[in-house]
PDB file of C-alpha atoms and ligand atoms in Angstrom:
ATOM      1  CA  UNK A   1      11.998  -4.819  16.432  1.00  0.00           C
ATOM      2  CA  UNK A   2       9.135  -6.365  18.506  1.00  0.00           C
ATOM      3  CA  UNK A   3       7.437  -9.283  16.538  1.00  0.00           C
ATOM      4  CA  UNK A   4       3.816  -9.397  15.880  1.00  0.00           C
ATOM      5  CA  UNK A   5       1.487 -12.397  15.025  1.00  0.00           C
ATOM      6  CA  UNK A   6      -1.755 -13.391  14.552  1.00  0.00           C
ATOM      7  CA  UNK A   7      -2.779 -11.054  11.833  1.00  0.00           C
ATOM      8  CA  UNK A   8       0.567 -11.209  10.259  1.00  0.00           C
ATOM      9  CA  UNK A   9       1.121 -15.246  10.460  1.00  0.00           C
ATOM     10  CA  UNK A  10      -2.639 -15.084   8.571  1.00  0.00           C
ATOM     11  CA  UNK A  11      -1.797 -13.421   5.971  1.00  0.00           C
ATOM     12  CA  UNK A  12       1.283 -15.063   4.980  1.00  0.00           C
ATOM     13  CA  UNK A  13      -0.301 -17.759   4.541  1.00  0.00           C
ATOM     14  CA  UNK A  14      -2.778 -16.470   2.409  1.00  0.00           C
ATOM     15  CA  UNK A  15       0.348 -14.951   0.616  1.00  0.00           C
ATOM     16  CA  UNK A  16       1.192 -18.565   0.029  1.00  0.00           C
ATOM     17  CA  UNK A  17      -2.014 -19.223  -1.699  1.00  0.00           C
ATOM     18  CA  UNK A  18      -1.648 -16.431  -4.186  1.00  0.00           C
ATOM     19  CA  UNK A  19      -3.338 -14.171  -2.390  1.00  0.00           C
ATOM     20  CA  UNK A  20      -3.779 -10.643  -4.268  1.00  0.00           C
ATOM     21  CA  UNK A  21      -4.446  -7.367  -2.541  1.00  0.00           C
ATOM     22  CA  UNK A  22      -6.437  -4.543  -3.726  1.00  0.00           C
ATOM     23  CA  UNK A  23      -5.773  -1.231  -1.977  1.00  0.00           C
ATOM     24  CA  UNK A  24      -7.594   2.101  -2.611  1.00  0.00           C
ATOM     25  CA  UNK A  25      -5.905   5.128  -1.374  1.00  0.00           C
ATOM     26  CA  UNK A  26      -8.681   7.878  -1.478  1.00  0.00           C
ATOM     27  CA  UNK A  27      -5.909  10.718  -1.315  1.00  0.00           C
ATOM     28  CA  UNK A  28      -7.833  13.996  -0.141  1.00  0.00           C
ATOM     29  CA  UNK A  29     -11.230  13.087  -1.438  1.00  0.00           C
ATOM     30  CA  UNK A  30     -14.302  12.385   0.086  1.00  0.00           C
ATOM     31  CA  UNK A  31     -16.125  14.259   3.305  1.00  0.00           C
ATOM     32  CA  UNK A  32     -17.620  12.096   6.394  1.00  0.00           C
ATOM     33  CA  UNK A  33     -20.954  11.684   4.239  1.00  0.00           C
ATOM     34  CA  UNK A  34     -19.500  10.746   0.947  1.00  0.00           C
ATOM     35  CA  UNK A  35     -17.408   7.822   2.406  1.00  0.00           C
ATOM     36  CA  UNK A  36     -20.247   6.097   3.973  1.00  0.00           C
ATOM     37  CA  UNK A  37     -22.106   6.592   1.452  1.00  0.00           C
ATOM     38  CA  UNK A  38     -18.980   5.068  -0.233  1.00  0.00           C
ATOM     39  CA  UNK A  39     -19.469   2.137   1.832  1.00  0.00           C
ATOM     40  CA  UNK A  40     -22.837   1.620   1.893  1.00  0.00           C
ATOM     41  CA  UNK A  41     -23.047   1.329  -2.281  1.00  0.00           C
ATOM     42  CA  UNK A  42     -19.559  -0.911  -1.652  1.00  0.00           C
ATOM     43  CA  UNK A  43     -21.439  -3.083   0.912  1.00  0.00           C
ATOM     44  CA  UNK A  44     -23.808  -4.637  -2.038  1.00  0.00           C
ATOM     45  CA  UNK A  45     -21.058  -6.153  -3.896  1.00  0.00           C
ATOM     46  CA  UNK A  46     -20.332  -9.877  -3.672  1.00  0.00           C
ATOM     47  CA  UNK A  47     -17.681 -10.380  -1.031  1.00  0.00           C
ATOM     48  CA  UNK A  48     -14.720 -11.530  -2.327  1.00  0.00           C
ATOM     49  CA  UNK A  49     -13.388 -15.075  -1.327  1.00  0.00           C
ATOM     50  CA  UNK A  50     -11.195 -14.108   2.000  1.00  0.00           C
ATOM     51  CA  UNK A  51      -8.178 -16.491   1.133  1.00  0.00           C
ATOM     52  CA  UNK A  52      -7.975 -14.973  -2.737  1.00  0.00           C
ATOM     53  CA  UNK A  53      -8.582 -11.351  -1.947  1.00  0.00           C
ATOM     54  CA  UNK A  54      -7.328  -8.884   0.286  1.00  0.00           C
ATOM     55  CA  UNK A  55      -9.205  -5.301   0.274  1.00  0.00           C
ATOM     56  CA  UNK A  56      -7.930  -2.011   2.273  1.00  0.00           C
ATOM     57  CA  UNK A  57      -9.203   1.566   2.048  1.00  0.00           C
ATOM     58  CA  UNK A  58      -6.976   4.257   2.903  1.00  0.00           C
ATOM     59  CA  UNK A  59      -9.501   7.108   3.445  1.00  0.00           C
ATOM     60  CA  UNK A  60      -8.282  10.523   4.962  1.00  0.00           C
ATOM     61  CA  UNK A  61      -7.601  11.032   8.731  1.00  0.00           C
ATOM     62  CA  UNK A  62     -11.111  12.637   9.099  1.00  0.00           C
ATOM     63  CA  UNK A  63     -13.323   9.586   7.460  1.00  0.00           C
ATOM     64  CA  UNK A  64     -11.645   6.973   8.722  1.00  0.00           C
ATOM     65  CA  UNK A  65     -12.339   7.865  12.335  1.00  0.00           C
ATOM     66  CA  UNK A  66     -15.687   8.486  11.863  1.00  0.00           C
ATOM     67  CA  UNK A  67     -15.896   5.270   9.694  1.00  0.00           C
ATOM     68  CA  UNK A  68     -14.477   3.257  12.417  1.00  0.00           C
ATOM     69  CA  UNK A  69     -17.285   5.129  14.636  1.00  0.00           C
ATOM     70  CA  UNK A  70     -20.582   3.895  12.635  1.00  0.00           C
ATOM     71  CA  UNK A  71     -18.918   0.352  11.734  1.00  0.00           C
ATOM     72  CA  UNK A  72     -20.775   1.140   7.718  1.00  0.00           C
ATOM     73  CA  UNK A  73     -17.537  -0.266   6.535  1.00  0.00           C
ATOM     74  CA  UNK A  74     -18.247  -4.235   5.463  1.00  0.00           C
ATOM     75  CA  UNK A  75     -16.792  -7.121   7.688  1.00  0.00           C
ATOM     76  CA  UNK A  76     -14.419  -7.605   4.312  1.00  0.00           C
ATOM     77  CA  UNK A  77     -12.650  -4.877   4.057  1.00  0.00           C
ATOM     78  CA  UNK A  78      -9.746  -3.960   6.359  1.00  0.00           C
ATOM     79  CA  UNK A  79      -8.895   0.218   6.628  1.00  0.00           C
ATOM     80  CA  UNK A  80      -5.585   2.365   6.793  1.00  0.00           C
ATOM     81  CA  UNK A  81      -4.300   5.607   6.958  1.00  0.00           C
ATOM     82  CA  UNK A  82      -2.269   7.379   4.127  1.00  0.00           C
ATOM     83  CA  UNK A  83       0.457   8.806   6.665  1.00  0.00           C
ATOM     84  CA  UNK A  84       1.300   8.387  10.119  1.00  0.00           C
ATOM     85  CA  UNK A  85       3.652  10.816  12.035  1.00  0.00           C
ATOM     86  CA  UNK A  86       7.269  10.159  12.378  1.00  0.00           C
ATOM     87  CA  UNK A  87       7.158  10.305  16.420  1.00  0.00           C
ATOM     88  CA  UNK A  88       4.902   8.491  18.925  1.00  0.00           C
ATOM     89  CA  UNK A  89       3.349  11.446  21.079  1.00  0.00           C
ATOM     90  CA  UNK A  90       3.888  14.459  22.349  1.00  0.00           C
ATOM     91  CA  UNK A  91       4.050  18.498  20.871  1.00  0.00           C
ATOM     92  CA  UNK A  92       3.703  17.552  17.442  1.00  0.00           C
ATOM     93  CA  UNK A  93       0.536  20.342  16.265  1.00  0.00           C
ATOM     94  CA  UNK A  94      -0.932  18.509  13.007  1.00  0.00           C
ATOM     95  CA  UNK A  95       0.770  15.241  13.370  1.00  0.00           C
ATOM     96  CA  UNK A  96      -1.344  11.728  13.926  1.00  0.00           C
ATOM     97  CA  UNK A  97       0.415   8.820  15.885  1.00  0.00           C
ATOM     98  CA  UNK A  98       0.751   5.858  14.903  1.00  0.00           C
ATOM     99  CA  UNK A  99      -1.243   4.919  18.155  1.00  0.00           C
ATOM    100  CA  UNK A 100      -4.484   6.550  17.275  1.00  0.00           C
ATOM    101  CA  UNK A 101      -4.620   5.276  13.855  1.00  0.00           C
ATOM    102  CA  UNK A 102      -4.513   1.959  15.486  1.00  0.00           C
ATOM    103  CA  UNK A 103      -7.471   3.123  17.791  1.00  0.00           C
ATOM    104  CA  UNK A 104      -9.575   3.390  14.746  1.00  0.00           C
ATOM    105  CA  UNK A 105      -9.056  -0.089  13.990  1.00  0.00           C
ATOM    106  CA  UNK A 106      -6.835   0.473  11.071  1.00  0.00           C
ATOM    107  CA  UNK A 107      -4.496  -2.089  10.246  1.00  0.00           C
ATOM    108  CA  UNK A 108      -2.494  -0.566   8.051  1.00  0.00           C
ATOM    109  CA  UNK A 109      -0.632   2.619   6.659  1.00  0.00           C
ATOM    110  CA  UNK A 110       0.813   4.145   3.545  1.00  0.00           C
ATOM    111  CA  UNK A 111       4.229   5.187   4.062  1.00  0.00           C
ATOM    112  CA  UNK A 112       6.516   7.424   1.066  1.00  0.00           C
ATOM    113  CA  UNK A 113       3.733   7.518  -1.322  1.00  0.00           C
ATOM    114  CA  UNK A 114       4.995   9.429  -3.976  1.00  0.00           C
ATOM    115  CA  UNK A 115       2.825  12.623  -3.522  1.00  0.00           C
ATOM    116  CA  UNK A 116       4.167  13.181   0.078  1.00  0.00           C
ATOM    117  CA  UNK A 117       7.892  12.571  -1.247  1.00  0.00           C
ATOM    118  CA  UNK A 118       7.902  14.783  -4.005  1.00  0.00           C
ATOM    119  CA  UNK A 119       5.026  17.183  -3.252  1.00  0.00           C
ATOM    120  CA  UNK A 120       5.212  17.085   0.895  1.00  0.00           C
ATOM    121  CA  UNK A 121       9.398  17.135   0.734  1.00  0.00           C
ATOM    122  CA  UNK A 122       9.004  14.344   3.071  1.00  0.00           C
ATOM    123  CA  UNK A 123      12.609  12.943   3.386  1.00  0.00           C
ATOM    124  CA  UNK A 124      14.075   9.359   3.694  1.00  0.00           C
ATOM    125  CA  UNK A 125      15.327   9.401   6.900  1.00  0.00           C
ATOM    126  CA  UNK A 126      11.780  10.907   8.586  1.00  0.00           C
ATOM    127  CA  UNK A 127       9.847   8.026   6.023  1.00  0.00           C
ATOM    128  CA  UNK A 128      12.264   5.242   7.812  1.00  0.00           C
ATOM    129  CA  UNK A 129      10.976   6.689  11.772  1.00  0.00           C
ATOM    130  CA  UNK A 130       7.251   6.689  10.087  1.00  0.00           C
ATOM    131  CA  UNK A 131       7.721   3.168   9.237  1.00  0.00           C
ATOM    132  CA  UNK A 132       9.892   1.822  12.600  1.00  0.00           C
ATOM    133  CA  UNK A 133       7.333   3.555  14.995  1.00  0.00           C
ATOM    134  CA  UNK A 134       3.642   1.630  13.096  1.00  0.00           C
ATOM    135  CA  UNK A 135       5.740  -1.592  12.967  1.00  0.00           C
ATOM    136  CA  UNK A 136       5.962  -0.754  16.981  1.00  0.00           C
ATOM    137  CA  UNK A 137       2.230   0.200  17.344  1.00  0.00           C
ATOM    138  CA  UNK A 138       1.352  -2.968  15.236  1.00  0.00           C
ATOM    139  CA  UNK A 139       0.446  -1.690  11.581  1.00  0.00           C
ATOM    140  CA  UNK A 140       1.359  -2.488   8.478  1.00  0.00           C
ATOM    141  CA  UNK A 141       3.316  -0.549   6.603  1.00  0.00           C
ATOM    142  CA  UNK A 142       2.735   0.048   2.565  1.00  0.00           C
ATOM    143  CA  UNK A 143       6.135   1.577   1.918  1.00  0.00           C
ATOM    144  CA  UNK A 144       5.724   2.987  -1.574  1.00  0.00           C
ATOM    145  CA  UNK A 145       8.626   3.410  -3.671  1.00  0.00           C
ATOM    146  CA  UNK A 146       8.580   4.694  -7.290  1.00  0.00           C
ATOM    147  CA  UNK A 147      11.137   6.709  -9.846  1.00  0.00           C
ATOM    148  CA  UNK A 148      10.652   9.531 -11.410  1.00  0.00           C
ATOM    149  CA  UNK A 149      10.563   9.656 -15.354  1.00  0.00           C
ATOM    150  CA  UNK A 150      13.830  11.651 -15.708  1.00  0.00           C
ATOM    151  CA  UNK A 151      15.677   8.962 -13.073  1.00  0.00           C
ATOM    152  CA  UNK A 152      13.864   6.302 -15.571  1.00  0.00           C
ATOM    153  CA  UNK A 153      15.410   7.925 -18.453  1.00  0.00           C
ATOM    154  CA  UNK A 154      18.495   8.280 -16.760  1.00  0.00           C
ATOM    155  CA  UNK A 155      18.526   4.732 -16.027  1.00  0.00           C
ATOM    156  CA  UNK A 156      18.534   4.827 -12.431  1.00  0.00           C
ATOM    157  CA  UNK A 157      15.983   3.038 -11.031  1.00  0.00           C
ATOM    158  CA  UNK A 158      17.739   0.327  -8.829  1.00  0.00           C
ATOM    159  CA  UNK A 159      19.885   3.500  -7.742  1.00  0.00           C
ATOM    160  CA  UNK A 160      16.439   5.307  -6.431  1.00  0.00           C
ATOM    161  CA  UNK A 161      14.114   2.277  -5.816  1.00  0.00           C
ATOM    162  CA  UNK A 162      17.166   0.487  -3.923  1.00  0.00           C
ATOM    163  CA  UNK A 163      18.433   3.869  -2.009  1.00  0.00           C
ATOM    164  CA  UNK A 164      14.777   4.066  -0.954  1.00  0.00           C
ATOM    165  CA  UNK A 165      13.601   0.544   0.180  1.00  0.00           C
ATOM    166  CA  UNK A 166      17.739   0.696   1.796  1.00  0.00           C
ATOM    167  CA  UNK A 167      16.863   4.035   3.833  1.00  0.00           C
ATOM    168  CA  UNK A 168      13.323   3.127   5.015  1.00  0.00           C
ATOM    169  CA  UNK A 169      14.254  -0.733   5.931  1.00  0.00           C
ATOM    170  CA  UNK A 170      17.672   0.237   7.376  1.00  0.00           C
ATOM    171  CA  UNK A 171      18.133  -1.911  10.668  1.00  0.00           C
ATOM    172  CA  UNK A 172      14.452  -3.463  10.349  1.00  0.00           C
ATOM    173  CA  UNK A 173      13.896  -7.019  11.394  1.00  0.00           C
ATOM    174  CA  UNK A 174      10.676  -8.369  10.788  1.00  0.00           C
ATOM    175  CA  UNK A 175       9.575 -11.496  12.314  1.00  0.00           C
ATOM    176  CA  UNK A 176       6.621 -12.733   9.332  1.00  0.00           C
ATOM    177  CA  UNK A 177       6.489 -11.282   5.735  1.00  0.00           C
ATOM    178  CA  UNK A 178       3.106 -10.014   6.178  1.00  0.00           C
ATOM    179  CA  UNK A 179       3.942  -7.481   8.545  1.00  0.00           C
ATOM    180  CA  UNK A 180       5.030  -5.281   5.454  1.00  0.00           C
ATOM    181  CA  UNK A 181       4.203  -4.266   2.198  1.00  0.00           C
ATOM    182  CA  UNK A 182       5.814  -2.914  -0.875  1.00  0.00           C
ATOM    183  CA  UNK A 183       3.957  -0.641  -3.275  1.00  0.00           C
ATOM    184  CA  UNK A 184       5.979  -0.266  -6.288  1.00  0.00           C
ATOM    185  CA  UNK A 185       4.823   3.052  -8.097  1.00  0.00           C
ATOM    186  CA  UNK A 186       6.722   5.031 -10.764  1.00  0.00           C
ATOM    187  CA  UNK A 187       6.271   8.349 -10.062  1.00  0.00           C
ATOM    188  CA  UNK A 188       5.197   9.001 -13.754  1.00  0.00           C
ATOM    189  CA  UNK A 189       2.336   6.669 -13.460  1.00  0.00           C
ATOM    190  CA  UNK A 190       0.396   7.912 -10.540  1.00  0.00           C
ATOM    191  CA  UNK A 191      -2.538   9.991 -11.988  1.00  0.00           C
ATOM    192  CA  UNK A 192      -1.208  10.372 -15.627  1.00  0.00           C
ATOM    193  CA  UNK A 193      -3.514   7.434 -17.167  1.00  0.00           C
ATOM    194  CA  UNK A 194       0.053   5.954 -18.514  1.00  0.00           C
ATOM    195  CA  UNK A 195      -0.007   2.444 -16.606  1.00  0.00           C
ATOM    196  CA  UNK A 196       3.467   1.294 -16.689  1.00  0.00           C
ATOM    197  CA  UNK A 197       3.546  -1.548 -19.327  1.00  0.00           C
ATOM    198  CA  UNK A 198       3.877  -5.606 -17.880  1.00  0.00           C
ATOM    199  CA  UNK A 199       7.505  -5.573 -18.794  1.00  0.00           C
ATOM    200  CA  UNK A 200       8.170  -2.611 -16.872  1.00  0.00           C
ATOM    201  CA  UNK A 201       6.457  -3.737 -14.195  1.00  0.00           C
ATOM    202  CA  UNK A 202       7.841  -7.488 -14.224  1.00  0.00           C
ATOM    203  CA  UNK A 203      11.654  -6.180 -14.012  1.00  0.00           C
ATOM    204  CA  UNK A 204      10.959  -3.293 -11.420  1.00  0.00           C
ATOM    205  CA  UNK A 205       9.450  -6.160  -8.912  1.00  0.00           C
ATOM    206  CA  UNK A 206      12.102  -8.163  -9.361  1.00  0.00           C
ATOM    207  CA  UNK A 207      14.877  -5.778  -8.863  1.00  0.00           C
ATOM    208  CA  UNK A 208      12.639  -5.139  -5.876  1.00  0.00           C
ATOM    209  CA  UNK A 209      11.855  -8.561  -4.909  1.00  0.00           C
ATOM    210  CA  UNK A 210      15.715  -9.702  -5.121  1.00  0.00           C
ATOM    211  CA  UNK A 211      16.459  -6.260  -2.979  1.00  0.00           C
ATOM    212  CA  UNK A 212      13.936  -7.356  -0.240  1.00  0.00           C
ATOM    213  CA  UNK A 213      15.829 -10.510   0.193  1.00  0.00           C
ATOM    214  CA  UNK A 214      19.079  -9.152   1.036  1.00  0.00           C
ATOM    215  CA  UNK A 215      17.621  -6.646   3.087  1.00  0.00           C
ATOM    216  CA  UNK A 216      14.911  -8.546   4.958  1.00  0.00           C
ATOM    217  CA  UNK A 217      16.535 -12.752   4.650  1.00  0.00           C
ATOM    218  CA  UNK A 218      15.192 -15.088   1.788  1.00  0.00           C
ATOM    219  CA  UNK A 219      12.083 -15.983   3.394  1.00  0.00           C
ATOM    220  CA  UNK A 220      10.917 -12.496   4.637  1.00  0.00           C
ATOM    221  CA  UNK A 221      12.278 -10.559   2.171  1.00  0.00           C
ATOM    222  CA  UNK A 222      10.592 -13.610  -0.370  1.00  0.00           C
ATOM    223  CA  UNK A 223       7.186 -13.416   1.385  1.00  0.00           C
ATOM    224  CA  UNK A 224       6.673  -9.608   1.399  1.00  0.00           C
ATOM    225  CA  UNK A 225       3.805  -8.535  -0.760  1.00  0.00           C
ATOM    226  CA  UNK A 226       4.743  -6.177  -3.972  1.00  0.00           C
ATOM    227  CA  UNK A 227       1.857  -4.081  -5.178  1.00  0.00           C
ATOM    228  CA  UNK A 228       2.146  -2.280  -8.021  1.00  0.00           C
ATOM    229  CA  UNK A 229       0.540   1.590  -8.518  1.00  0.00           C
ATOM    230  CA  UNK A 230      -0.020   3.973 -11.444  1.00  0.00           C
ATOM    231  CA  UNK A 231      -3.121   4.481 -13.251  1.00  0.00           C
ATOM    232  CA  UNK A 232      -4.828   0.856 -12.423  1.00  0.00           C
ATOM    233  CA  UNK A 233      -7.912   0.421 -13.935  1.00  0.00           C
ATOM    234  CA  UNK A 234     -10.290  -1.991 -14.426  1.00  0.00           C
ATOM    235  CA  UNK A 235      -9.194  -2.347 -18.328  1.00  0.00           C
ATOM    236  CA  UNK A 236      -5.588  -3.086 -17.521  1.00  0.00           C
ATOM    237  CA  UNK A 237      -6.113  -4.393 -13.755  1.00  0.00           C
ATOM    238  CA  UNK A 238      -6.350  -7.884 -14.844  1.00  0.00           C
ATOM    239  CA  UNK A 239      -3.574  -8.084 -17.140  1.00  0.00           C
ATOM    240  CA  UNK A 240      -1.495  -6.761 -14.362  1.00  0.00           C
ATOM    241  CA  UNK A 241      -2.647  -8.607 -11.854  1.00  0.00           C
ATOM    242  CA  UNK A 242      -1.911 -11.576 -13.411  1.00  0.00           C
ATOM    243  CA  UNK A 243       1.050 -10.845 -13.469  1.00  0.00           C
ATOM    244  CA  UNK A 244       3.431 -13.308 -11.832  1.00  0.00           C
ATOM    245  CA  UNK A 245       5.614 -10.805  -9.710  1.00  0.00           C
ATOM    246  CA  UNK A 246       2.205  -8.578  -8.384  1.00  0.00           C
ATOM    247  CA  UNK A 247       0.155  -9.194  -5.321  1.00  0.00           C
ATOM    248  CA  UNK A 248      -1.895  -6.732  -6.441  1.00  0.00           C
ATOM    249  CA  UNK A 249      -2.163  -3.201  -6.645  1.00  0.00           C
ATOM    250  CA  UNK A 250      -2.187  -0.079  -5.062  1.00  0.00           C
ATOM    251  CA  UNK A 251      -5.073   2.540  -6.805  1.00  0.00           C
ATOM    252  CA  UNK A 252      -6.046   5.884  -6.883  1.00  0.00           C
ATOM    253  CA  UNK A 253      -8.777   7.720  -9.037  1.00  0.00           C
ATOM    254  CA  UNK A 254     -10.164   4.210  -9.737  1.00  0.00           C
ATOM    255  CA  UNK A 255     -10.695   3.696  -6.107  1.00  0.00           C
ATOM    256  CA  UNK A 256     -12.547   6.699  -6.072  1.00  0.00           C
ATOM    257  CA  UNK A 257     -15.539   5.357  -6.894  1.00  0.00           C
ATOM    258  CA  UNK A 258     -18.051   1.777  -5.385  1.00  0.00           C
ATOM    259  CA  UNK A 259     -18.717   0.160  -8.828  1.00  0.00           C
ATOM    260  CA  UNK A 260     -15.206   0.643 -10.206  1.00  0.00           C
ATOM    261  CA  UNK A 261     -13.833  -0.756  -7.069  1.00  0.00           C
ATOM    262  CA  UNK A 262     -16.086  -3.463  -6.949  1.00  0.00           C
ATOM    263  CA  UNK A 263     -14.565  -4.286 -10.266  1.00  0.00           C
ATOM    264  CA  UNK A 264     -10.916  -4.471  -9.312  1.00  0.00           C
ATOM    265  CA  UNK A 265     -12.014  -6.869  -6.656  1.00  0.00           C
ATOM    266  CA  UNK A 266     -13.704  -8.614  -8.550  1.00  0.00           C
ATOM    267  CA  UNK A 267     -10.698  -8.984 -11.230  1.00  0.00           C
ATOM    268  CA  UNK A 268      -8.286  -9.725  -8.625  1.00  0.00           C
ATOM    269  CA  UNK A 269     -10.617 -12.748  -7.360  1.00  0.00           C
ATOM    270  CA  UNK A 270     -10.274 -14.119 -11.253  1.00  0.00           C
ATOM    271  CA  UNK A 271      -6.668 -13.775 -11.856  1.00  0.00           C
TER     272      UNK A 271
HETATM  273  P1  PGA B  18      -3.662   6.406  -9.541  1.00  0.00           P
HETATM  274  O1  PGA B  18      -2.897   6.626  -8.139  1.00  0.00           O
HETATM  275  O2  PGA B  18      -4.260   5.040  -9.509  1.00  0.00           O
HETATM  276  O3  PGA B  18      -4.701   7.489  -9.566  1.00  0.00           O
HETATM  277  O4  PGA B  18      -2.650   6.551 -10.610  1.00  0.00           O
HETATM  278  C1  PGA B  18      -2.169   5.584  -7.545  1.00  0.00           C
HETATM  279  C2  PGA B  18      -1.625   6.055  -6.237  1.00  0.00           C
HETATM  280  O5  PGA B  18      -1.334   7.239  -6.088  1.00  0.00           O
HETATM  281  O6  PGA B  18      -1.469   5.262  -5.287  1.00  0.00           O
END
């Protein structure tokens, strides 16, 4: 695996410093006009303090190019893409390389999220190619991993979280922490308004965090940041933020819209 820096030496040291990151996946909302207008409300809200706060829209394939087009998105926050294809060119009809996202000036890109496992049928082995080939083309991944409520129940979540972090990291070697992320997201949490509670969320990052290690060597494995995803809000965003084993979170419908967002940030500057 090539090594990249600059970017990635950055933000592990802002890691370091307790550095939280709030990420807004927009899912398949919002036309051209609604996400600059997006922007432009987002664009009066204090800037957060660069070495406490991380911020990164995910919009669709469609906005973010022509966001990256107008520059309306503010200096502070960095953009991704919520898939990427699983090959780097060629006679794939529908498929987005990891290439042109990077044209766009996206930095990063959300790979496994729950919705594209379990609704898309997307499978390990193509997630772990997704996630090899936008290491390559210099993005960071968000690999999202999450169990289900009957695998909860069935009390196999190191079996699923483990089998999926094992899959999509198999034969990786990262050079710096920060050119990966890990968004832990029960699959039971995303959308249902049923945050997973702190404890929940305290031993799934460490099962995680531990799991990382082996995989990835102390330090890399130690420095990769954990989000955590599932009905975030600004009511509960602080008390999980705080939390010792979050970086800071991954968020949906809450994303959705400039003043709640502006919120989150501003929670994850206090924490
Ligand atoms: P939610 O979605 O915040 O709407 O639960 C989280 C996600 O899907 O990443």
């Amino acid at each position: 695996m090539k090594s990249h820096s600059g970017r990635g030496s950055q933000m592990s040291r802002q890691k370091e410093n307790n550095m939280k990151i709030v990420a807004g996946n927009w899912k398949m909302f919002k036309t051209i006009e609604e996400a600059r207008t997006y922007f432009a409300e987002l664009a009066s809200a204090t800037p957060p303090q660069a070495d406490k706060v991380r911020v990164i829209v995910f919009p669709n394939y469609i906005a973010l190019g022509a966001l990256a087009e107008t520059g309306s998105v503010p200096a502070w926050v960095l953009l991704g893409a919520q898939d990427v294809a699983a090959e780097v060119e060629g006679a794939f009809t529908g498929e987005v390389s990891p290439a042109m996202i990077r044209s766009t000036g996206a930095t990063h890109v959300l790979i496994g999220h729950s919705e594209r496992r379990h609704i898309i049928g997307e499978s390990t082995v193509l997630l772990h190619r997704k996630l090899v080939n936008s290491l390559e083309a210099s993005l960071i991944p968000v690999l999202c991993v999450g169990e289900t409520l009957e695998e909860r129940n069935a009390g196999k979540i190191e079996e699923v979280v483990f089998g999926q972090l094992d899959t999509a990291l198999s034969d990786v070697r990262l050079s710096d922490g920060a050119q990966l992320i890990v968004a832990y997201e029960p699959v039971w949490a995303i959308g249902t308004g049923v945050n997973a509670t702190n404890e929940q969320i305290e031993q799934a990052h460490h099962l995680i965090r531990e799991h990382l290690k082996q995989l990835l060597g102390t330090a890399i494995g130690g420095s990769v940041a954990i989000l955590y995803g599932g009905s975030v809000k600004p009511a509960n965003f602080a008390s999980i933020a705080g939390l010792p084993s979050v970086d800071g979170g991954l968020i949906g419908g809450a994303s959705l819209k400039p003043s709640a967002f502006a919120e989150l940030i501003e929670i994850a500057e206090q924490v």
